[in-house]
């Protein structure tokens, strides 16, 4: 991590002309800039370079659905600014306030980087989630019902975590697909039904996942 000047910014941008424009504007404001043209190498670049902030272009077609998460984990505690078009609901929840919509002015990007750095604090591990007898530990990826440890697949855990983090809110199958499988994963809505059925069987009596006919699912408060 750079401790001199404005800090080190990792720019993940496939278009050389855009990357150079970003580099020039950021350098003018005192930032050191590292360019990574290949999004697939972004997590490794973030882990290796330890930047103070990452600017990640997510507007490229056919990017891995979990790219933002992997870059954010590799760069932690550095903030990640997503450069994208209109955000789908799942990605919007992931990136929060740190995003810039295309097309954007380089001055807007510089301002977003400065704002992200001012607000950057080490991330606190997420606390346990609870719903009735169910306790979910996102950090340790553990699920317990009463005093019984429940073995969940990666997707089952992600689906349950999303529902438990948003109790009382009804989600369509499409929204749950985006949340647990990632945007553009290509899975059908029937996949959600199958995984919900598996979750209910593993959670046993008193499981809080309720079907909302004609809409989707909700986790009861």
PDB file of N, CA and C in Angstrom, residues 7-13 15-36 55 83 104-107 109-110 113:
ATOM      1  N   UNK A   7      -1.793   8.191  -2.785  1.00  0.00           N
ATOM      2  CA  UNK A   7      -2.075   6.778  -2.629  1.00  0.00           C
ATOM      3  C   UNK A   7      -1.989   6.058  -3.964  1.00  0.00           C
ATOM      4  N   UNK A   8      -2.032   4.748  -3.914  1.00  0.00           N
ATOM      5  CA  UNK A   8      -1.928   3.916  -5.111  1.00  0.00           C
ATOM      6  C   UNK A   8      -3.313   3.471  -5.563  1.00  0.00           C
ATOM      7  N   UNK A   9      -3.620   3.711  -6.831  1.00  0.00           N
ATOM      8  CA  UNK A   9      -4.897   3.320  -7.419  1.00  0.00           C
ATOM      9  C   UNK A   9      -4.646   2.234  -8.455  1.00  0.00           C
ATOM     10  N   UNK A  10      -5.304   1.096  -8.292  1.00  0.00           N
ATOM     11  CA  UNK A  10      -5.273   0.043  -9.307  1.00  0.00           C
ATOM     12  C   UNK A  10      -6.470   0.252 -10.223  1.00  0.00           C
ATOM     13  N   UNK A  11      -6.215   0.516 -11.508  1.00  0.00           N
ATOM     14  CA  UNK A  11      -7.266   0.715 -12.496  1.00  0.00           C
ATOM     15  C   UNK A  11      -7.370  -0.546 -13.348  1.00  0.00           C
ATOM     16  N   UNK A  12      -8.503  -1.225 -13.275  1.00  0.00           N
ATOM     17  CA  UNK A  12      -8.753  -2.414 -14.095  1.00  0.00           C
ATOM     18  C   UNK A  12      -9.641  -1.980 -15.247  1.00  0.00           C
ATOM     19  N   UNK A  13      -9.034  -1.824 -16.408  1.00  0.00           N
ATOM     20  CA  UNK A  13      -9.738  -1.252 -17.568  1.00  0.00           C
ATOM     21  C   UNK A  13      -9.194  -1.880 -18.839  1.00  0.00           C
ATOM     22  N   UNK A  15      -9.905  -1.098 -22.029  1.00  0.00           N
ATOM     23  CA  UNK A  15      -9.693  -0.156 -23.134  1.00  0.00           C
ATOM     24  C   UNK A  15      -8.459   0.699 -22.845  1.00  0.00           C
ATOM     25  N   UNK A  16      -7.363   0.543 -23.622  1.00  0.00           N
ATOM     26  CA  UNK A  16      -6.126   1.281 -23.326  1.00  0.00           C
ATOM     27  C   UNK A  16      -6.315   2.795 -23.318  1.00  0.00           C
ATOM     28  N   UNK A  17      -7.149   3.319 -24.229  1.00  0.00           N
ATOM     29  CA  UNK A  17      -7.345   4.772 -24.292  1.00  0.00           C
ATOM     30  C   UNK A  17      -8.033   5.286 -23.028  1.00  0.00           C
ATOM     31  N   UNK A  18      -9.052   4.549 -22.577  1.00  0.00           N
ATOM     32  CA  UNK A  18      -9.763   4.942 -21.348  1.00  0.00           C
ATOM     33  C   UNK A  18      -8.841   4.815 -20.145  1.00  0.00           C
ATOM     34  N   UNK A  19      -8.070   3.737 -20.097  1.00  0.00           N
ATOM     35  CA  UNK A  19      -7.146   3.531 -18.977  1.00  0.00           C
ATOM     36  C   UNK A  19      -6.116   4.651 -18.908  1.00  0.00           C
ATOM     37  N   UNK A  20      -5.607   5.060 -20.047  1.00  0.00           N
ATOM     38  CA  UNK A  20      -4.610   6.129 -20.065  1.00  0.00           C
ATOM     39  C   UNK A  20      -5.222   7.457 -19.624  1.00  0.00           C
ATOM     40  N   UNK A  21      -6.461   7.715 -20.041  1.00  0.00           N
ATOM     41  CA  UNK A  21      -7.140   8.936 -19.622  1.00  0.00           C
ATOM     42  C   UNK A  21      -7.321   8.949 -18.101  1.00  0.00           C
ATOM     43  N   UNK A  22      -7.739   7.808 -17.547  1.00  0.00           N
ATOM     44  CA  UNK A  22      -7.900   7.716 -16.098  1.00  0.00           C
ATOM     45  C   UNK A  22      -6.555   7.911 -15.398  1.00  0.00           C
ATOM     46  N   UNK A  23      -5.507   7.297 -15.942  1.00  0.00           N
ATOM     47  CA  UNK A  23      -4.185   7.422 -15.329  1.00  0.00           C
ATOM     48  C   UNK A  23      -3.737   8.867 -15.279  1.00  0.00           C
ATOM     49  N   UNK A  24      -3.927   9.605 -16.392  1.00  0.00           N
ATOM     50  CA  UNK A  24      -3.469  10.987 -16.450  1.00  0.00           C
ATOM     51  C   UNK A  24      -4.200  11.872 -15.449  1.00  0.00           C
ATOM     52  N   UNK A  25      -5.516  11.719 -15.370  1.00  0.00           N
ATOM     53  CA  UNK A  25      -6.293  12.546 -14.447  1.00  0.00           C
ATOM     54  C   UNK A  25      -5.969  12.217 -12.994  1.00  0.00           C
ATOM     55  N   UNK A  26      -5.816  10.922 -12.687  1.00  0.00           N
ATOM     56  CA  UNK A  26      -5.493  10.530 -11.313  1.00  0.00           C
ATOM     57  C   UNK A  26      -4.082  10.972 -10.934  1.00  0.00           C
ATOM     58  N   UNK A  27      -3.124  10.827 -11.877  1.00  0.00           N
ATOM     59  CA  UNK A  27      -1.751  11.247 -11.606  1.00  0.00           C
ATOM     60  C   UNK A  27      -1.678  12.754 -11.382  1.00  0.00           C
ATOM     61  N   UNK A  28      -2.498  13.499 -12.098  1.00  0.00           N
ATOM     62  CA  UNK A  28      -2.519  14.952 -11.946  1.00  0.00           C
ATOM     63  C   UNK A  28      -2.916  15.361 -10.529  1.00  0.00           C
ATOM     64  N   UNK A  29      -3.724  14.494  -9.882  1.00  0.00           N
ATOM     65  CA  UNK A  29      -4.172  14.783  -8.518  1.00  0.00           C
ATOM     66  C   UNK A  29      -3.257  14.156  -7.458  1.00  0.00           C
ATOM     67  N   UNK A  30      -2.125  13.615  -7.897  1.00  0.00           N
ATOM     68  CA  UNK A  30      -1.139  13.113  -6.952  1.00  0.00           C
ATOM     69  C   UNK A  30      -1.207  11.631  -6.651  1.00  0.00           C
ATOM     70  N   UNK A  31      -2.057  10.892  -7.393  1.00  0.00           N
ATOM     71  CA  UNK A  31      -2.155   9.455  -7.167  1.00  0.00           C
ATOM     72  C   UNK A  31      -1.128   8.706  -8.009  1.00  0.00           C
ATOM     73  N   UNK A  32      -0.594   7.631  -7.463  1.00  0.00           N
ATOM     74  CA  UNK A  32       0.154   6.667  -8.249  1.00  0.00           C
ATOM     75  C   UNK A  32      -0.858   5.710  -8.862  1.00  0.00           C
ATOM     76  N   UNK A  33      -0.618   5.272 -10.086  1.00  0.00           N
ATOM     77  CA  UNK A  33      -1.605   4.470 -10.797  1.00  0.00           C
ATOM     78  C   UNK A  33      -0.954   3.227 -11.382  1.00  0.00           C
ATOM     79  N   UNK A  34      -1.593   2.086 -11.157  1.00  0.00           N
ATOM     80  CA  UNK A  34      -1.206   0.832 -11.803  1.00  0.00           C
ATOM     81  C   UNK A  34      -2.369   0.382 -12.685  1.00  0.00           C
ATOM     82  N   UNK A  35      -2.076   0.004 -13.919  1.00  0.00           N
ATOM     83  CA  UNK A  35      -3.106  -0.410 -14.874  1.00  0.00           C
ATOM     84  C   UNK A  35      -3.085  -1.926 -15.024  1.00  0.00           C
ATOM     85  N   UNK A  36      -4.259  -2.528 -14.968  1.00  0.00           N
ATOM     86  CA  UNK A  36      -4.423  -3.951 -15.295  1.00  0.00           C
ATOM     87  C   UNK A  36      -5.485  -4.046 -16.377  1.00  0.00           C
ATOM     88  N   UNK A  55     -10.217   0.733  -9.028  1.00  0.00           N
ATOM     89  CA  UNK A  55     -11.253   1.151  -9.968  1.00  0.00           C
ATOM     90  C   UNK A  55     -11.459  -0.022 -10.925  1.00  0.00           C
ATOM     91  N   UNK A  83     -17.030   0.529 -12.089  1.00  0.00           N
ATOM     92  CA  UNK A  83     -17.411   1.338 -13.247  1.00  0.00           C
ATOM     93  C   UNK A  83     -18.350   0.480 -14.081  1.00  0.00           C
ATOM     94  N   UNK A 104     -18.747   8.547 -18.037  1.00  0.00           N
ATOM     95  CA  UNK A 104     -18.471   9.412 -16.900  1.00  0.00           C
ATOM     96  C   UNK A 104     -17.342  10.368 -17.248  1.00  0.00           C
ATOM     97  N   UNK A 105     -17.334  11.504 -16.568  1.00  0.00           N
ATOM     98  CA  UNK A 105     -16.242  12.464 -16.690  1.00  0.00           C
ATOM     99  C   UNK A 105     -15.068  11.985 -15.851  1.00  0.00           C
ATOM    100  N   UNK A 106     -13.832  12.127 -16.339  1.00  0.00           N
ATOM    101  CA  UNK A 106     -12.675  11.757 -15.511  1.00  0.00           C
ATOM    102  C   UNK A 106     -12.650  12.500 -14.181  1.00  0.00           C
ATOM    103  N   UNK A 107     -13.191  13.706 -14.154  1.00  0.00           N
ATOM    104  CA  UNK A 107     -13.248  14.456 -12.893  1.00  0.00           C
ATOM    105  C   UNK A 107     -14.163  13.757 -11.890  1.00  0.00           C
ATOM    106  N   UNK A 109     -14.633  10.546 -11.736  1.00  0.00           N
ATOM    107  CA  UNK A 109     -13.877   9.396 -11.250  1.00  0.00           C
ATOM    108  C   UNK A 109     -12.879   9.816 -10.183  1.00  0.00           C
ATOM    109  N   UNK A 110     -12.155  10.910 -10.425  1.00  0.00           N
ATOM    110  CA  UNK A 110     -11.189  11.396  -9.439  1.00  0.00           C
ATOM    111  C   UNK A 110     -11.897  11.716  -8.120  1.00  0.00           C
ATOM    112  N   UNK A 113     -12.765   8.479  -6.306  1.00  0.00           N
ATOM    113  CA  UNK A 113     -11.586   7.890  -5.683  1.00  0.00           C
ATOM    114  C   UNK A 113     -11.253   8.621  -4.384  1.00  0.00           C
TER     115      UNK A 113
END
